[in-house]
mmCIF file of C-alpha atoms in Angstrom:
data_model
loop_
_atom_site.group_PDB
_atom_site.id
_atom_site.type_symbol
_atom_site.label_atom_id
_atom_site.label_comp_id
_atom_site.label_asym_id
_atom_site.label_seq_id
_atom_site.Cartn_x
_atom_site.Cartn_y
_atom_site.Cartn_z
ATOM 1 C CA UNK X 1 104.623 98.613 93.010
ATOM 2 C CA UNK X 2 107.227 101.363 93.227
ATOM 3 C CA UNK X 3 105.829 104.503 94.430
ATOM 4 C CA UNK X 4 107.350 108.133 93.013
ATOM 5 C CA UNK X 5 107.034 109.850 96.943
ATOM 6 C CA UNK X 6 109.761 111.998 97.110
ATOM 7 C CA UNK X 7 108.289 115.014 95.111
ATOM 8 C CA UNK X 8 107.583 118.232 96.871
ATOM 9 C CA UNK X 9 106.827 120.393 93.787
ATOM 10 C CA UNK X 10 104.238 117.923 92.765
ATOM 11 C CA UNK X 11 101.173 115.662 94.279
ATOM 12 C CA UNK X 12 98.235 114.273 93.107
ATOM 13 C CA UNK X 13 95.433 115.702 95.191
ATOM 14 C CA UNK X 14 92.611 113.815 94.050
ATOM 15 C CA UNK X 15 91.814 111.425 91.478
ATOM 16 C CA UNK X 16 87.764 110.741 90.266
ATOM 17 C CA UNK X 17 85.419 110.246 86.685
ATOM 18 C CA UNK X 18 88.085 109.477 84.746
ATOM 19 C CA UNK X 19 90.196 112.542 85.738
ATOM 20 C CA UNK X 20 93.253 113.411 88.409
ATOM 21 C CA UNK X 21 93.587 116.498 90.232
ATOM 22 C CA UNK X 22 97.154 117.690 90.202
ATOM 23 C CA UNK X 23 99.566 119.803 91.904
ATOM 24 C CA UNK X 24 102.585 121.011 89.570
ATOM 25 C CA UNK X 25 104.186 123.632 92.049
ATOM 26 C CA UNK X 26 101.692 126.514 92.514
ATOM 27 C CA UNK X 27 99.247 125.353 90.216
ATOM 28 C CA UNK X 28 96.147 122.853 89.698
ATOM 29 C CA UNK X 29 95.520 120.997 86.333
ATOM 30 C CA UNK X 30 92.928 118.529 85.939
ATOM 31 C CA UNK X 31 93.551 115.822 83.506
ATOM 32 C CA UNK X 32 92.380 112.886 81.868
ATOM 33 C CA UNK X 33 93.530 109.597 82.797
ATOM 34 C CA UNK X 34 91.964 106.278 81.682
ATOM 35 C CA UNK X 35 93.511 104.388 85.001
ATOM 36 C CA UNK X 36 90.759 106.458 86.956
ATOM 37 C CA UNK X 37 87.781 104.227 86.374
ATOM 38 C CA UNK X 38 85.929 104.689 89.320
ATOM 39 C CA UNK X 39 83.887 107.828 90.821
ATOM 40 C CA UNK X 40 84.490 109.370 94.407
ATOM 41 C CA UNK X 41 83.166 112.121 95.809
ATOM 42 C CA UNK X 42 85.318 115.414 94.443
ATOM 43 C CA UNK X 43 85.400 117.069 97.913
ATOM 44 C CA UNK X 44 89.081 118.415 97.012
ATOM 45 C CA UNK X 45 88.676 122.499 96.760
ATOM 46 C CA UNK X 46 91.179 122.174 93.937
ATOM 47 C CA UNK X 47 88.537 120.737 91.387
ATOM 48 C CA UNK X 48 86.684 123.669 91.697
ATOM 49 C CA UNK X 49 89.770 125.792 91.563
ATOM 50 C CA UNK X 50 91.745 124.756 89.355
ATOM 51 C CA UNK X 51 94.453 126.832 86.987
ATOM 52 C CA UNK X 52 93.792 124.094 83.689
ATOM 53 C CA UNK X 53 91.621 121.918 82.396
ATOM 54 C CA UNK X 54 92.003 119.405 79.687
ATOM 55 C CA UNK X 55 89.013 118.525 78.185
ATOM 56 C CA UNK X 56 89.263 114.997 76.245
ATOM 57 C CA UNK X 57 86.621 115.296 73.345
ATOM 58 C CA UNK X 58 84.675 112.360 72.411
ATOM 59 C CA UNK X 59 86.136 112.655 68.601
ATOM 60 C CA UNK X 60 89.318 112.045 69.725
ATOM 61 C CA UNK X 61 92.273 114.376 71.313
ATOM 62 C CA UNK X 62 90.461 117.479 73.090
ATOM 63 C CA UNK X 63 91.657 121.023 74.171
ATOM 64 C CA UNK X 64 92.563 123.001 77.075
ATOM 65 C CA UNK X 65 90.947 125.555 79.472
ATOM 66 C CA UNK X 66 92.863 127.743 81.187
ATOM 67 C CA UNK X 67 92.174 130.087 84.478
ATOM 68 C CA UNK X 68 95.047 131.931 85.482
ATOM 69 C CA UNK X 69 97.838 129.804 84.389
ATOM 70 C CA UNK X 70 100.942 130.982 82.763
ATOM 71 C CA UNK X 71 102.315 130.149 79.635
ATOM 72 C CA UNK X 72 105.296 128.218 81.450
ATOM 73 C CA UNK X 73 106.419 127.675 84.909
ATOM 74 C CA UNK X 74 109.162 125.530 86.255
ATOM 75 C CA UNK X 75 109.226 122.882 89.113
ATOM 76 C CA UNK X 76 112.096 120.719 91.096
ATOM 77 C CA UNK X 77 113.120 117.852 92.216
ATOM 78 C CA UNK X 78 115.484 117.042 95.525
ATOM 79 C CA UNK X 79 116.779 113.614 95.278
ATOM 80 C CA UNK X 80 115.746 111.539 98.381
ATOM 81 C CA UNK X 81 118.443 111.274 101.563
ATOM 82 C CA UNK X 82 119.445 113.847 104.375
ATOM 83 C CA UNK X 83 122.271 114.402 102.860
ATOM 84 C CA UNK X 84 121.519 114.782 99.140
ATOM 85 C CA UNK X 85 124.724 115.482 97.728
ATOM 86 C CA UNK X 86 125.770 112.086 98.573
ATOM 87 C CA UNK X 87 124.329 108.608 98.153
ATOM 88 C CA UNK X 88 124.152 105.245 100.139
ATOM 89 C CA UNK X 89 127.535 104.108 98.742
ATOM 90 C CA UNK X 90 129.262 108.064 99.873
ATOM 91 C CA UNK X 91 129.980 109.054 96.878
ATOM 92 C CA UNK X 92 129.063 112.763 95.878
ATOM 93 C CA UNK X 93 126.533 113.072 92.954
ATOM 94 C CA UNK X 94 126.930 116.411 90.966
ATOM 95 C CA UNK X 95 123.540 117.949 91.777
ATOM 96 C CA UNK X 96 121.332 117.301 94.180
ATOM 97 C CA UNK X 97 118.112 118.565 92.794
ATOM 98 C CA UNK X 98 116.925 118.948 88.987
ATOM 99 C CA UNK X 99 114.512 121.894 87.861
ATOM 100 C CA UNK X 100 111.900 121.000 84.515
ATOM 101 C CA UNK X 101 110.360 123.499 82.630
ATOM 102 C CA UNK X 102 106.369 122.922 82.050
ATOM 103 C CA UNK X 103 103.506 124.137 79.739
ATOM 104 C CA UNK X 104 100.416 122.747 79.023
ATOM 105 C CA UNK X 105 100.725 121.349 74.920
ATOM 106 C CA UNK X 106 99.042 118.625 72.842
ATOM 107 C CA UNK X 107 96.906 115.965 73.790
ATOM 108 C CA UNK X 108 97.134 116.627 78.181
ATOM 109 C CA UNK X 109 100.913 116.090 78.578
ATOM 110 C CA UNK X 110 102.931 119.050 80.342
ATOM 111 C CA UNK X 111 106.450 117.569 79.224
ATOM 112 C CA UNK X 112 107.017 115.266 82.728
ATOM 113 C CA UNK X 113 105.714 112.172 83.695
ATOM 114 C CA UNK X 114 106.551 112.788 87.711
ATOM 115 C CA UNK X 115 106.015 109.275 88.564
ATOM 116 C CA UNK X 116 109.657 108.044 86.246
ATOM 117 C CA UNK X 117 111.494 109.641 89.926
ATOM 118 C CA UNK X 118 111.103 106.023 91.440
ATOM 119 C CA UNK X 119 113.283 105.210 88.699
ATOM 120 C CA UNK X 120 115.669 107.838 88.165
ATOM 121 C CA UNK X 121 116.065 107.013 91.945
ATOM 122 C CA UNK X 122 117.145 103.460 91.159
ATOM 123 C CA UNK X 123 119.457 104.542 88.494
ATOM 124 C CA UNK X 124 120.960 107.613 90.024
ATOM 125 C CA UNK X 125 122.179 105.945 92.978
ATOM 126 C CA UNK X 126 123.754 102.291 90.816
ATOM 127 C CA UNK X 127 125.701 104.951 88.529
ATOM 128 C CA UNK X 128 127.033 107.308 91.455
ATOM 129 C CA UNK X 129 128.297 104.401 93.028
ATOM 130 C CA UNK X 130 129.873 103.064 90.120
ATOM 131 C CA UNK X 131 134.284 103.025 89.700
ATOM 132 C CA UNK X 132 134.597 104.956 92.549
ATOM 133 C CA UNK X 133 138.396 105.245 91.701
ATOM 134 C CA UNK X 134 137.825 105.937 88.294
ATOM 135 C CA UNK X 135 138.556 109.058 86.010
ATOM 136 C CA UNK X 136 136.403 107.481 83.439
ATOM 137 C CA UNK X 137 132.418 108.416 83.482
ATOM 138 C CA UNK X 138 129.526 105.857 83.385
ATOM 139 C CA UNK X 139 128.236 105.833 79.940
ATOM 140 C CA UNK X 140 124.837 106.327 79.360
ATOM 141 C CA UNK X 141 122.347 105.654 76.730
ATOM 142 C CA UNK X 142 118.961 107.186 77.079
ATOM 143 C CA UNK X 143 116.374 106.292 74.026
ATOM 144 C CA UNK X 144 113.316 107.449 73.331
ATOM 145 C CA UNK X 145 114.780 110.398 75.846
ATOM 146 C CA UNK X 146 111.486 113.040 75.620
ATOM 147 C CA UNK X 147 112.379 116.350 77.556
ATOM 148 C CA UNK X 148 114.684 114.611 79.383
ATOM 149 C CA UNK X 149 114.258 113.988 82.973
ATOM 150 C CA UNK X 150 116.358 110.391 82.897
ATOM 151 C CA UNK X 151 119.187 112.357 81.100
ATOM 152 C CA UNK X 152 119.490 114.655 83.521
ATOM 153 C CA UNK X 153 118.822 112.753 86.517
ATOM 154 C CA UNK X 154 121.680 110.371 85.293
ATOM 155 C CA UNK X 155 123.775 113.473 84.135
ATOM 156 C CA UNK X 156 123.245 115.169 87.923
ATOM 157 C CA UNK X 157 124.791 111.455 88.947
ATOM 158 C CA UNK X 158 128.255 111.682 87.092
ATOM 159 C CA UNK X 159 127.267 110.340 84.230
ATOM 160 C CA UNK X 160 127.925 110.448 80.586
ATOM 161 C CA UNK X 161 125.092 110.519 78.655
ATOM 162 C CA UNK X 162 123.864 109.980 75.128
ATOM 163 C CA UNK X 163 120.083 111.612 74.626
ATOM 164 C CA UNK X 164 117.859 110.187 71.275
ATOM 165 C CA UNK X 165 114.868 111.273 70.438
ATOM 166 C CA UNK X 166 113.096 111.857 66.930
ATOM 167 C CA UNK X 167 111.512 115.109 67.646
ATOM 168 C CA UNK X 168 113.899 117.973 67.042
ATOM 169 C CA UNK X 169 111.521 119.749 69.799
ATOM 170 C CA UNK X 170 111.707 117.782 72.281
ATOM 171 C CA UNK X 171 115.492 117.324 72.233
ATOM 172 C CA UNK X 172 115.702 121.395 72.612
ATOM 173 C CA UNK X 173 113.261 120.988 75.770
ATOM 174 C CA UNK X 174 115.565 118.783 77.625
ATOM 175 C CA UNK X 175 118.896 121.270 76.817
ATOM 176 C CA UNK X 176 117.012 124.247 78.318
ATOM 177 C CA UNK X 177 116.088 121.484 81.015
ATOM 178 C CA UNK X 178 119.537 121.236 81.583
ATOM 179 C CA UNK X 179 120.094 124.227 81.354
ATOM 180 C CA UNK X 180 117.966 125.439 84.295
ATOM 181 C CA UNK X 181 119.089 122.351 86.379
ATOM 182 C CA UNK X 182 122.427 123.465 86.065
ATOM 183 C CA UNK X 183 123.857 120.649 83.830
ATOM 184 C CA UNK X 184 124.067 122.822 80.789
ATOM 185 C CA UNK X 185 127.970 121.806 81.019
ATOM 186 C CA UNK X 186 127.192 118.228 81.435
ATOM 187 C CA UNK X 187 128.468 115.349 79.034
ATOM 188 C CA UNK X 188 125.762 115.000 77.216
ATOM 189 C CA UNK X 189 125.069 114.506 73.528
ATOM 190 C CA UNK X 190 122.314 115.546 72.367
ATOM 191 C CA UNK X 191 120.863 113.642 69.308
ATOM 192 C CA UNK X 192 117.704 114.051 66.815
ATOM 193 C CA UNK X 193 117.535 110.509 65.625
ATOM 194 C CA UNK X 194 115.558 107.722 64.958
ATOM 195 C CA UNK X 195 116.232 105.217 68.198
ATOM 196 C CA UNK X 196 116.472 102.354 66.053
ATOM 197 C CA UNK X 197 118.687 103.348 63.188
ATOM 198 C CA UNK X 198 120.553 104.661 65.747
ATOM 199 C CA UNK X 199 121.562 101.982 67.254
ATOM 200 C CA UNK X 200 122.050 99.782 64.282
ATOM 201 C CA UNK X 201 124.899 102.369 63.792
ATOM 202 C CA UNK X 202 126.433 101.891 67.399
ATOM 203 C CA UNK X 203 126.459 97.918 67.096
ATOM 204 C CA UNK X 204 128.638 98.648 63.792
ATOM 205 C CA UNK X 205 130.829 101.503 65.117
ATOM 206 C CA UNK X 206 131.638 98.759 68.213
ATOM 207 C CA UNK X 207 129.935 101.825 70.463
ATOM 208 C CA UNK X 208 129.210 100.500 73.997
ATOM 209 C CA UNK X 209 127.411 101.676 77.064
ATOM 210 C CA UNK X 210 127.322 100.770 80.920
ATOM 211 C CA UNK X 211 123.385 101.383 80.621
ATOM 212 C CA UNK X 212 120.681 101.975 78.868
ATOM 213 C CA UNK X 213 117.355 103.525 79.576
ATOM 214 C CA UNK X 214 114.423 102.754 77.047
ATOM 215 C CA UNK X 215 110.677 104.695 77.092
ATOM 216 C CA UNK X 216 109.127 104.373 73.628
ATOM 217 C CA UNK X 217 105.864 104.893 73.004
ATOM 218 C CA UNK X 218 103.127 103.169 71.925
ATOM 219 C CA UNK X 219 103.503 104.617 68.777
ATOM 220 C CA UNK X 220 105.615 107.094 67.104
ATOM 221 C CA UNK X 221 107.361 108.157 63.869
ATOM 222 C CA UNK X 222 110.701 108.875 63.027
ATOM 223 C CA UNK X 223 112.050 112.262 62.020
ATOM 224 C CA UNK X 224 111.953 110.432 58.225
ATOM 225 C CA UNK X 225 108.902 108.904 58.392
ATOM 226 C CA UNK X 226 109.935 105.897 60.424
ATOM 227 C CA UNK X 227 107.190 103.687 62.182
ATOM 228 C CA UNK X 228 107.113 102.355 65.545
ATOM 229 C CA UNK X 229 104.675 100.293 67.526
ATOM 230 C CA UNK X 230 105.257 99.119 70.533
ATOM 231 C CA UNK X 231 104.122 95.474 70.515
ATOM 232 C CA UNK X 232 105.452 95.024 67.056
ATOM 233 C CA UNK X 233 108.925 96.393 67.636
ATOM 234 C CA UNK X 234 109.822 95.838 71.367
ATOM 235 C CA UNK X 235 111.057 92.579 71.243
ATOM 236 C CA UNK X 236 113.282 92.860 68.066
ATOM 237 C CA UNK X 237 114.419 96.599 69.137
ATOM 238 C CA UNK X 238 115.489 94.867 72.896
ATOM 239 C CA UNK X 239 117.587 92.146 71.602
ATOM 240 C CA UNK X 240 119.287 94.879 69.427
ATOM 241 C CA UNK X 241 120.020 97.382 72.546
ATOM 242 C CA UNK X 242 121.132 94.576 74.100
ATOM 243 C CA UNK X 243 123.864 94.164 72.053
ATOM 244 C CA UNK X 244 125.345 97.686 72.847
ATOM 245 C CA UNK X 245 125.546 97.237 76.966
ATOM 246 C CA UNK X 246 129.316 96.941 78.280
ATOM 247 C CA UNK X 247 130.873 94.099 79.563
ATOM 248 C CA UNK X 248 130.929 95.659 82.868
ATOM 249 C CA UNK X 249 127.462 97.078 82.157
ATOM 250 C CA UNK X 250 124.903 98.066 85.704
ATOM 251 C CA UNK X 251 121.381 98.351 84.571
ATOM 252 C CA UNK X 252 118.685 97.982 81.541
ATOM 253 C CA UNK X 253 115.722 99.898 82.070
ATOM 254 C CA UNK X 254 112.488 99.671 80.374
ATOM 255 C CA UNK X 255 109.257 101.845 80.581
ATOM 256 C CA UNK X 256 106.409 100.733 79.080
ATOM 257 C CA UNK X 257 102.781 102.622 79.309
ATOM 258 C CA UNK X 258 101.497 100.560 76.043
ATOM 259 C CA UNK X 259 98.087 98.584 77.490
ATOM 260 C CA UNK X 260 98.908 94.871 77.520
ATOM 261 C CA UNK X 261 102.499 95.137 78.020
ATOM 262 C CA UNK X 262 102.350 94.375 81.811
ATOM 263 C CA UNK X 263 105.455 94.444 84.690
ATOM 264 C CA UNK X 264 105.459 90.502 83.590
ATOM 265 C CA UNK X 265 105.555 90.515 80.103
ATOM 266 C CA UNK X 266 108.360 92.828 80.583
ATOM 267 C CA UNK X 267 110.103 90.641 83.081
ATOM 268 C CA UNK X 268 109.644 87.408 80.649
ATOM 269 C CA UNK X 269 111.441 89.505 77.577
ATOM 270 C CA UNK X 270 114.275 91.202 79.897
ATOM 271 C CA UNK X 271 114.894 87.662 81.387
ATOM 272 C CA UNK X 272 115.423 86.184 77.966
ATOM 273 C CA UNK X 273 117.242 88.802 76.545
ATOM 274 C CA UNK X 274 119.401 90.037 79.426
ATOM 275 C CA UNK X 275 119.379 88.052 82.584
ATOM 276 C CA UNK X 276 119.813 84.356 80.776
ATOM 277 C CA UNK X 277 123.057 85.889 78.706
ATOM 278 C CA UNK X 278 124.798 88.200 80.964
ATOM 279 C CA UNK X 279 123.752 87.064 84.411
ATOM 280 C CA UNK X 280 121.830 89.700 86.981
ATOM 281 C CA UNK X 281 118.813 89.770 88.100
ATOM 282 C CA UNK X 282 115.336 91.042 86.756
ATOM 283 C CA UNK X 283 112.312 93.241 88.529
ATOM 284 C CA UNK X 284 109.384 94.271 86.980
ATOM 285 C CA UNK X 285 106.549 96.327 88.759
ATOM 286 C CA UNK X 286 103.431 98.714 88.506
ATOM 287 C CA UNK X 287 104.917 102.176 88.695
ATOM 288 C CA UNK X 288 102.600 104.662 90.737
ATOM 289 C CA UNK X 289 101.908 108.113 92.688
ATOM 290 C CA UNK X 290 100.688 108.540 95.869
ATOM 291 C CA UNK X 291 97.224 110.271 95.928
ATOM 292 C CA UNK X 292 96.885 112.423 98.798
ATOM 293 C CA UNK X 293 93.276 112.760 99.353
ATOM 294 C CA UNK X 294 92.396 108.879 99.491
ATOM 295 C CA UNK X 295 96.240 107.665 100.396
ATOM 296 C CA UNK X 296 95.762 105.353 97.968
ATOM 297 C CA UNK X 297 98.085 104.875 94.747
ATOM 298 C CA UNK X 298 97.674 106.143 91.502
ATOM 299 C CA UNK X 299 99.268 103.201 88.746
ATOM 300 C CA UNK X 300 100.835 104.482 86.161
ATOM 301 C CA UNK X 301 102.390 102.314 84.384
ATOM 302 C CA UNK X 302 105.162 99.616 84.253
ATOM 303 C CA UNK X 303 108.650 99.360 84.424
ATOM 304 C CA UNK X 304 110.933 96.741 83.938
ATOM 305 C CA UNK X 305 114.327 96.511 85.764
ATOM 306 C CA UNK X 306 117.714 94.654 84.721
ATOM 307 C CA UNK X 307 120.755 95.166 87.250
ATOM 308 C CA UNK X 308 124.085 93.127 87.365
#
């Protein structure tokens, strides 16, 4: 499993019922989480004083209750290393921390999934490393790109990155991410499209990129209407990405929090796709946060890892 321990802004306390006790800077939320099967005793203070609490409803979806907890607050991350303007290879990344903005909105989510820093970690580090004694930037392609945390963390690396995503909000969430992180100047596009059409347009413009980072959903619509589900439209959508990595190309990355798609159903389709035509190797694990009241780990998730 890869674990997501270098936060300092954020923790899981506690996890228990169903639910996980969280830290997001100076405030406690408590939120659903269908991982957290079994029950433990909630000795943590923080259940009992807690700043939100999402409340899943039987019916479906659910609503939030609030106790002292702003309308938005901000929280960081410090990339891992004593000296974090610099990483194992020497070479000087442009930031060395990145700063999210948070609020509480539909259906639990806060806009950051803290546990996607083991990755932006592992991608960080190949793409600062990268042409050393080069003028020309590591292209990026981030799909599916949310609020942005892989943009940026690959932005705060020297990259050049392209940022999809189908909702028009979103996309403005990750440029005032930027924004605060300092990356506001950045070379990053910034794109309200549907991930697949967009890329259909790439392959035919002869568009290429030295990675590509991938976290659809389950399911999701287009800004027109379009339809995606995950188990339908992985495969086919993969094979298609994978037409658009360079020939010097460093990484494929794939999220996947869809139930059923496991670490080795990812590793089977990444091998077939990626490893048997361009050579590399494939990794595909549990992704997961440290829980500080049991030491235990939280899973939360899967990830699936191509690297040349």
């Amino acid at each position: 499993m890869w674990i997501a321990d270098n936060w300092n802004d954020y923790e899981v306390l506690d996890a228990s019922g169903g639910e996980k006790l969280e830290r997001w800077g100076d405030y406690i939320l408590i939120r659903p989480d269908p991982q957290v099967i079994w029950s433990t005793p909630r000795s943590h203070p923080g259940w009992k004083n807690r700043n939100g609490h999402y409340h899943r409803s039987a019916k479906g979806g659910g609503e939030w209750e609030f106790f002292r907890l702003p309308d938005e607050w901000s929280i960081s991350y410090a990339f891992r290393g004593t000296s974090r303007r610099e990483n194992p290879s020497g070479v000087r990344r442009s930031r060395d921390s990145l700063t999210f903005r948070l609020k509480p909105f539909s259906f639990k989510h806060t806009g950051l999934f803290p546990e996607q820093a083991v990755n932006w970690e592992w991608f960080s580090s190949l793409i600062a490393g990268a042409r050393p004694n080069s003028d020309t930037p590591v292209r990026i392609l981030n799909l599916f790109a949310y609020t942005g945390g892989a943009t940026l963390a690959a932005a705060a690396a020297g990259a050049a990155v392209t940022h999809v995503d189908a909702s028009k909000g979103m996309v403005s969430w990750a440029k005032e991410n930027a924004q605060a992180s300092g990356l506001g100047d950045a070379p990053i596009r910034w794109l309200v499209d549907d991930c697949t059409k967009f890329v259909e347009r790439e392959i035919r413009r002869g568009n290429r990129y030295d990675g590509i980072i991938m976290d659809p959903p389950s399911y999701g619509r287009g800004p027109k209407g379009e339809i995606w589900k995950m188990e339908d439209n992985i495969w086919p959508f993969l094979q298609l990405a994978a037409q658009l990595l360079s020939k010097d190309a460093l990484f494929f990355l794939i999220n996947s929090y869809t139930t059923g798609l496991q670490p080795a159903v990812l590793s089977y389709m990444m091998n077939e796709t990626l490893a048997r035509h361009l050579g590399g190797q494939v990794e595909a694990a549990e992704i997961g946060l440290p829980v500080s009241q049991s030491g235990l780990v939280l899973p939360c998730g899967a990830a699936g890892r191509w690297q040349r």
